[in-house]
mmCIF file of C-alpha atoms in Angstrom:
data_model
loop_
_atom_site.group_PDB
_atom_site.id
_atom_site.type_symbol
_atom_site.label_atom_id
_atom_site.label_comp_id
_atom_site.label_asym_id
_atom_site.label_seq_id
_atom_site.Cartn_x
_atom_site.Cartn_y
_atom_site.Cartn_z
ATOM 1 C CA MET A 1 150.384 79.156 67.287
ATOM 2 C CA LYS A 2 151.234 81.527 70.109
ATOM 3 C CA LYS A 3 149.180 84.324 68.451
ATOM 4 C CA TYR A 4 146.268 81.916 68.064
ATOM 5 C CA VAL A 5 146.333 80.983 71.779
ATOM 6 C CA ILE A 6 146.450 84.621 72.758
ATOM 7 C CA LEU A 7 143.435 85.360 70.582
ATOM 8 C CA VAL A 8 141.486 82.446 72.018
ATOM 9 C CA LEU A 9 142.335 83.578 75.638
ATOM 10 C CA ALA A 10 141.305 87.083 74.790
ATOM 11 C CA GLY A 11 138.013 85.876 73.458
ATOM 12 C CA ILE A 12 137.364 83.817 76.627
ATOM 13 C CA MET A 13 138.152 86.823 78.785
ATOM 14 C CA ALA A 14 135.819 89.062 76.838
ATOM 15 C CA ILE A 15 133.012 86.506 77.237
ATOM 16 C CA ASN A 16 133.686 86.235 80.990
ATOM 17 C CA ILE A 17 133.741 90.045 81.330
ATOM 18 C CA SER A 18 130.461 90.322 79.446
ATOM 19 C CA ALA A 19 128.859 87.680 81.644
ATOM 20 C CA CYS A 20 130.086 89.402 84.837
ATOM 21 C CA GLY A 21 128.651 92.663 83.555
ATOM 22 C CA THR A 22 125.270 91.055 82.933
ATOM 23 C CA GLY A 23 125.360 89.509 86.390
ATOM 24 C CA ASN A 24 126.044 92.841 88.014
ATOM 25 C CA ASN A 25 123.319 94.577 86.136
ATOM 26 C CA GLY A 26 120.906 91.928 87.263
ATOM 27 C CA SER A 27 121.854 92.372 90.915
ATOM 28 C CA SER A 28 121.640 96.189 90.615
ATOM 29 C CA GLU A 29 118.169 96.052 89.032
ATOM 30 C CA ALA A 30 116.973 93.688 91.773
ATOM 31 C CA TYR A 31 118.372 96.052 94.411
ATOM 32 C CA VAL A 32 116.704 99.062 92.862
ATOM 33 C CA GLU A 33 113.334 97.274 92.669
ATOM 34 C CA SER A 34 113.505 96.195 96.323
ATOM 35 C CA THR A 35 114.558 99.724 97.326
ATOM 36 C CA ALA A 36 111.635 101.180 95.406
ATOM 37 C CA VAL A 37 109.226 98.884 97.287
ATOM 38 C CA ALA A 38 110.712 99.922 100.601
ATOM 39 C CA THR A 39 110.491 103.561 99.672
ATOM 40 C CA THR A 40 106.806 103.358 98.806
ATOM 41 C CA GLN A 41 106.225 101.964 102.325
ATOM 42 C CA THR A 42 108.073 104.791 104.045
ATOM 43 C CA VAL A 43 106.045 107.977 104.528
ATOM 44 C CA LYS A 44 107.974 111.129 105.006
ATOM 45 C CA ALA A 45 106.847 113.057 108.007
ATOM 46 C CA PRO A 46 105.384 116.531 107.220
ATOM 47 C CA GLU A 47 107.276 119.590 108.157
ATOM 48 C CA THR A 48 104.180 121.564 109.235
ATOM 49 C CA THR A 49 100.658 120.938 110.408
ATOM 50 C CA LEU A 50 99.335 122.606 107.268
ATOM 51 C CA GLU A 51 101.290 120.129 105.113
ATOM 52 C CA LEU A 52 99.818 117.261 107.194
ATOM 53 C CA LEU A 53 96.262 118.412 106.806
ATOM 54 C CA ASN A 54 96.644 119.307 103.159
ATOM 55 C CA LYS A 55 97.836 115.853 102.402
ATOM 56 C CA VAL A 56 94.870 114.215 104.151
ATOM 57 C CA TRP A 57 92.316 116.672 102.572
ATOM 58 C CA GLY A 58 93.918 116.234 99.170
ATOM 59 C CA SER A 59 93.402 112.489 99.397
ATOM 60 C CA TYR A 60 89.613 112.895 99.682
ATOM 61 C CA SER A 61 87.483 112.032 96.650
ATOM 62 C CA ASP A 62 85.129 114.692 95.317
ATOM 63 C CA ASP A 63 82.211 112.789 96.790
ATOM 64 C CA GLU A 64 83.782 112.752 100.226
ATOM 65 C CA LYS A 65 84.517 116.498 100.424
ATOM 66 C CA PHE A 66 82.179 118.921 102.226
ATOM 67 C CA PRO A 67 81.989 122.804 102.643
ATOM 68 C CA VAL A 68 85.177 123.447 104.615
ATOM 69 C CA ALA A 69 86.861 126.446 106.197
ATOM 70 C CA GLY A 70 90.421 126.317 107.386
ATOM 71 C CA GLY A 71 92.585 128.471 109.660
ATOM 72 C CA ASP A 72 91.554 131.242 112.030
ATOM 73 C CA MET A 73 89.566 134.416 111.342
ATOM 74 C CA SER A 74 92.589 136.448 110.143
ATOM 75 C CA GLU A 75 92.735 137.376 106.493
ATOM 76 C CA GLU A 76 96.209 135.883 106.247
ATOM 77 C CA ASN A 77 95.260 132.445 107.578
ATOM 78 C CA ASN A 78 91.599 132.014 106.519
ATOM 79 C CA ASN A 79 91.049 129.517 103.762
ATOM 80 C CA MET A 80 87.567 128.699 102.411
ATOM 81 C CA GLU A 81 88.722 125.762 100.238
ATOM 82 C CA GLY A 82 90.719 123.631 102.645
ATOM 83 C CA PRO A 83 92.944 123.556 105.730
ATOM 84 C CA GLY A 84 94.555 126.808 106.981
ATOM 85 C CA LYS A 85 97.066 127.883 109.574
ATOM 86 C CA TYR A 86 95.756 128.665 113.045
ATOM 87 C CA ASN A 87 97.353 131.293 115.261
ATOM 88 C CA THR A 88 98.363 129.842 118.626
ATOM 89 C CA ASP A 89 98.605 133.210 120.419
ATOM 90 C CA ASP A 90 95.024 132.934 121.694
ATOM 91 C CA ALA A 91 95.173 129.948 124.048
ATOM 92 C CA GLU A 92 91.538 130.300 125.116
ATOM 93 C CA ALA A 93 90.374 130.059 121.459
ATOM 94 C CA ILE A 94 92.522 126.900 121.004
ATOM 95 C CA GLU A 95 90.849 125.305 124.035
ATOM 96 C CA THR A 96 87.365 126.440 123.020
ATOM 97 C CA ASN A 97 87.651 125.182 119.421
ATOM 98 C CA PHE A 98 89.793 122.086 119.785
ATOM 99 C CA GLY A 99 89.916 121.138 123.464
ATOM 100 C CA VAL A 100 93.653 121.618 124.120
ATOM 101 C CA PRO A 101 93.855 122.949 127.680
ATOM 102 C CA VAL A 102 95.050 126.556 127.977
ATOM 103 C CA ALA A 103 97.971 125.520 130.210
ATOM 104 C CA LEU A 104 99.365 123.278 127.493
ATOM 105 C CA VAL A 105 99.078 125.632 124.512
ATOM 106 C CA PRO A 106 102.543 127.165 125.226
ATOM 107 C CA LYS A 107 103.951 123.686 124.443
ATOM 108 C CA ILE A 108 102.634 123.950 120.876
ATOM 109 C CA ASP A 109 104.900 125.263 118.158
ATOM 110 C CA GLU A 110 102.268 125.860 115.431
ATOM 111 C CA ALA A 111 98.800 124.665 114.377
ATOM 112 C CA SER A 112 96.324 124.316 111.502
ATOM 113 C CA SER A 113 92.690 123.487 111.266
ATOM 114 C CA MET A 114 89.747 122.587 109.068
ATOM 115 C CA MET A 115 86.043 122.851 110.028
ATOM 116 C CA HIS A 116 82.626 122.411 108.500
ATOM 117 C CA MET A 117 81.453 125.872 107.360
ATOM 118 C CA MET A 118 77.924 125.412 108.767
ATOM 119 C CA ASN A 119 78.543 123.807 112.146
ATOM 120 C CA ALA A 120 81.702 123.059 114.095
ATOM 121 C CA ASN A 121 79.992 120.062 115.797
ATOM 122 C CA THR A 122 79.451 118.579 112.332
ATOM 123 C CA PHE A 123 83.178 118.483 111.732
ATOM 124 C CA THR A 124 86.164 120.046 113.412
ATOM 125 C CA CYS A 125 89.807 119.087 113.038
ATOM 126 C CA GLY A 126 92.892 120.659 114.586
ATOM 127 C CA ALA A 127 96.518 119.618 114.037
ATOM 128 C CA PHE A 128 99.206 120.710 116.458
ATOM 129 C CA LYS A 129 102.968 120.449 116.239
ATOM 130 C CA VAL A 130 104.573 120.321 119.654
ATOM 131 C CA LYS A 131 107.872 121.974 120.510
ATOM 132 C CA ASP A 132 109.145 118.810 122.241
ATOM 133 C CA GLU A 133 107.985 115.375 120.999
ATOM 134 C CA LYS A 134 107.845 114.061 124.611
ATOM 135 C CA ASP A 135 104.993 116.445 125.290
ATOM 136 C CA ALA A 136 102.818 114.964 122.541
ATOM 137 C CA THR A 137 101.347 112.208 124.709
ATOM 138 C CA GLU A 138 100.442 114.632 127.502
ATOM 139 C CA ILE A 139 98.723 117.011 125.102
ATOM 140 C CA MET A 140 96.819 114.193 123.488
ATOM 141 C CA SER A 141 95.704 112.736 126.793
ATOM 142 C CA GLU A 142 94.665 116.044 128.426
ATOM 143 C CA THR A 143 92.871 117.158 125.294
ATOM 144 C CA TYR A 144 90.949 113.842 125.102
ATOM 145 C CA ASP A 145 89.868 114.136 128.734
ATOM 146 C CA ASN A 146 88.871 117.759 128.214
ATOM 147 C CA LEU A 147 86.655 117.002 125.228
ATOM 148 C CA VAL A 148 85.061 113.901 126.734
ATOM 149 C CA ALA A 149 84.077 115.932 129.859
ATOM 150 C CA ARG A 150 82.823 118.917 127.832
ATOM 151 C CA GLN A 151 79.274 120.165 128.064
ATOM 152 C CA TRP A 152 78.521 120.572 124.381
ATOM 153 C CA ILE A 153 76.388 123.422 123.063
ATOM 154 C CA CYS A 154 73.744 122.507 120.421
ATOM 155 C CA GLY A 155 74.342 118.786 121.024
ATOM 156 C CA SER A 156 77.537 116.661 121.138
ATOM 157 C CA PRO A 157 79.316 115.361 118.088
ATOM 158 C CA ASP A 158 78.944 111.649 117.209
ATOM 159 C CA ARG A 159 82.585 110.550 117.116
ATOM 160 C CA LEU A 160 86.026 111.761 118.390
ATOM 161 C CA TYR A 161 89.513 110.611 117.429
ATOM 162 C CA ILE A 162 92.892 111.879 118.653
ATOM 163 C CA TYR A 163 96.136 110.850 117.020
ATOM 164 C CA THR A 164 99.776 111.210 117.819
ATOM 165 C CA TYR A 165 102.377 111.089 115.077
ATOM 166 C CA GLU A 166 105.961 112.062 115.830
ATOM 167 C CA LYS A 167 105.768 115.761 116.941
ATOM 168 C CA TYR A 168 102.081 116.041 115.928
ATOM 169 C CA VAL A 169 98.784 115.736 117.745
ATOM 170 C CA VAL A 170 95.652 115.693 115.597
ATOM 171 C CA VAL A 171 92.137 115.947 117.025
ATOM 172 C CA VAL A 172 88.964 115.456 114.994
ATOM 173 C CA PHE A 173 85.325 115.221 116.086
ATOM 174 C CA GLY A 174 81.922 115.608 114.445
ATOM 175 C CA ALA A 175 79.316 113.539 112.509
ATOM 176 C CA LYS A 176 80.170 109.846 112.379
ATOM 177 C CA GLU A 177 80.291 109.653 108.566
ATOM 178 C CA LEU A 178 82.606 112.635 108.155
ATOM 179 C CA VAL A 179 84.879 111.659 111.026
ATOM 180 C CA GLU A 180 85.227 108.051 109.797
ATOM 181 C CA VAL A 181 86.263 109.292 106.349
ATOM 182 C CA PHE A 182 88.934 111.486 107.917
ATOM 183 C CA ASN A 183 90.099 108.579 110.046
ATOM 184 C CA ASN A 184 90.519 106.341 107.021
ATOM 185 C CA ARG A 185 92.289 109.091 105.037
ATOM 186 C CA MET A 186 94.547 110.023 107.941
ATOM 187 C CA LEU A 187 95.669 106.483 108.468
ATOM 188 C CA ASN A 188 96.133 105.905 104.728
ATOM 189 C CA CYS A 189 98.327 109.024 104.484
ATOM 190 C CA TYR A 190 100.211 108.385 107.739
ATOM 191 C CA PRO A 191 100.104 104.664 108.589
ATOM 192 C CA ASP A 192 102.462 105.220 111.607
ATOM 193 C CA ALA A 193 99.980 107.558 113.250
ATOM 194 C CA GLY A 194 98.594 106.148 116.468
ATOM 195 C CA ILE A 195 95.099 106.595 117.696
ATOM 196 C CA GLY A 196 95.621 107.786 121.227
ATOM 197 C CA GLY A 197 91.926 108.129 122.022
ATOM 198 C CA GLU A 198 88.543 107.575 120.455
ATOM 199 C CA VAL A 199 84.971 107.885 121.764
ATOM 200 C CA THR A 200 81.464 107.632 120.409
ATOM 201 C CA PHE A 201 79.183 110.252 121.993
ATOM 202 C CA GLY A 202 75.910 109.375 120.387
ATOM 203 C CA ILE A 203 74.063 106.144 119.768
ATOM 204 C CA GLU A 204 75.370 104.038 116.872
#
């Protein structure tokens, strides 16, 4: 009789252990699923401006893409198929091409760009990583003011956006259709990016 009771108790314990195991697995799976959802909503910040622009350009559909040249004129940085690194040693070129005031260029750690091959006013984009994140707002604001006040050669672009995102400042201007595609792609790739300034130069 004693052996029979022990066997019954052992059987009950085995059932309880099995049930607990099933309960834990269920909780674990639910946790993994919720974690996966949270992860998909969290965008990892890029480590470089080139990584940032490559992600945005890579999200374009074939129909949205246009003849693009990236980087500066050096053989090392020039890219005829997408974004490229841009040397920040020439502060005057940075201001001429992207509107960042010469005095603020020393606050930039590194940069990348992409432009329309035929006409910079059709589409120009520059991405800048600042050395100190607290300087991003100043660079964004001064660049915006500089571009809005510019006397454009060969006509002004239609649309301008400037974004701040962690240690990054991104400026884009050009034809309305091309700039709006970039704006949508930029915000899809980096939902936390903030539009620090926007302006329409031409008539809608």
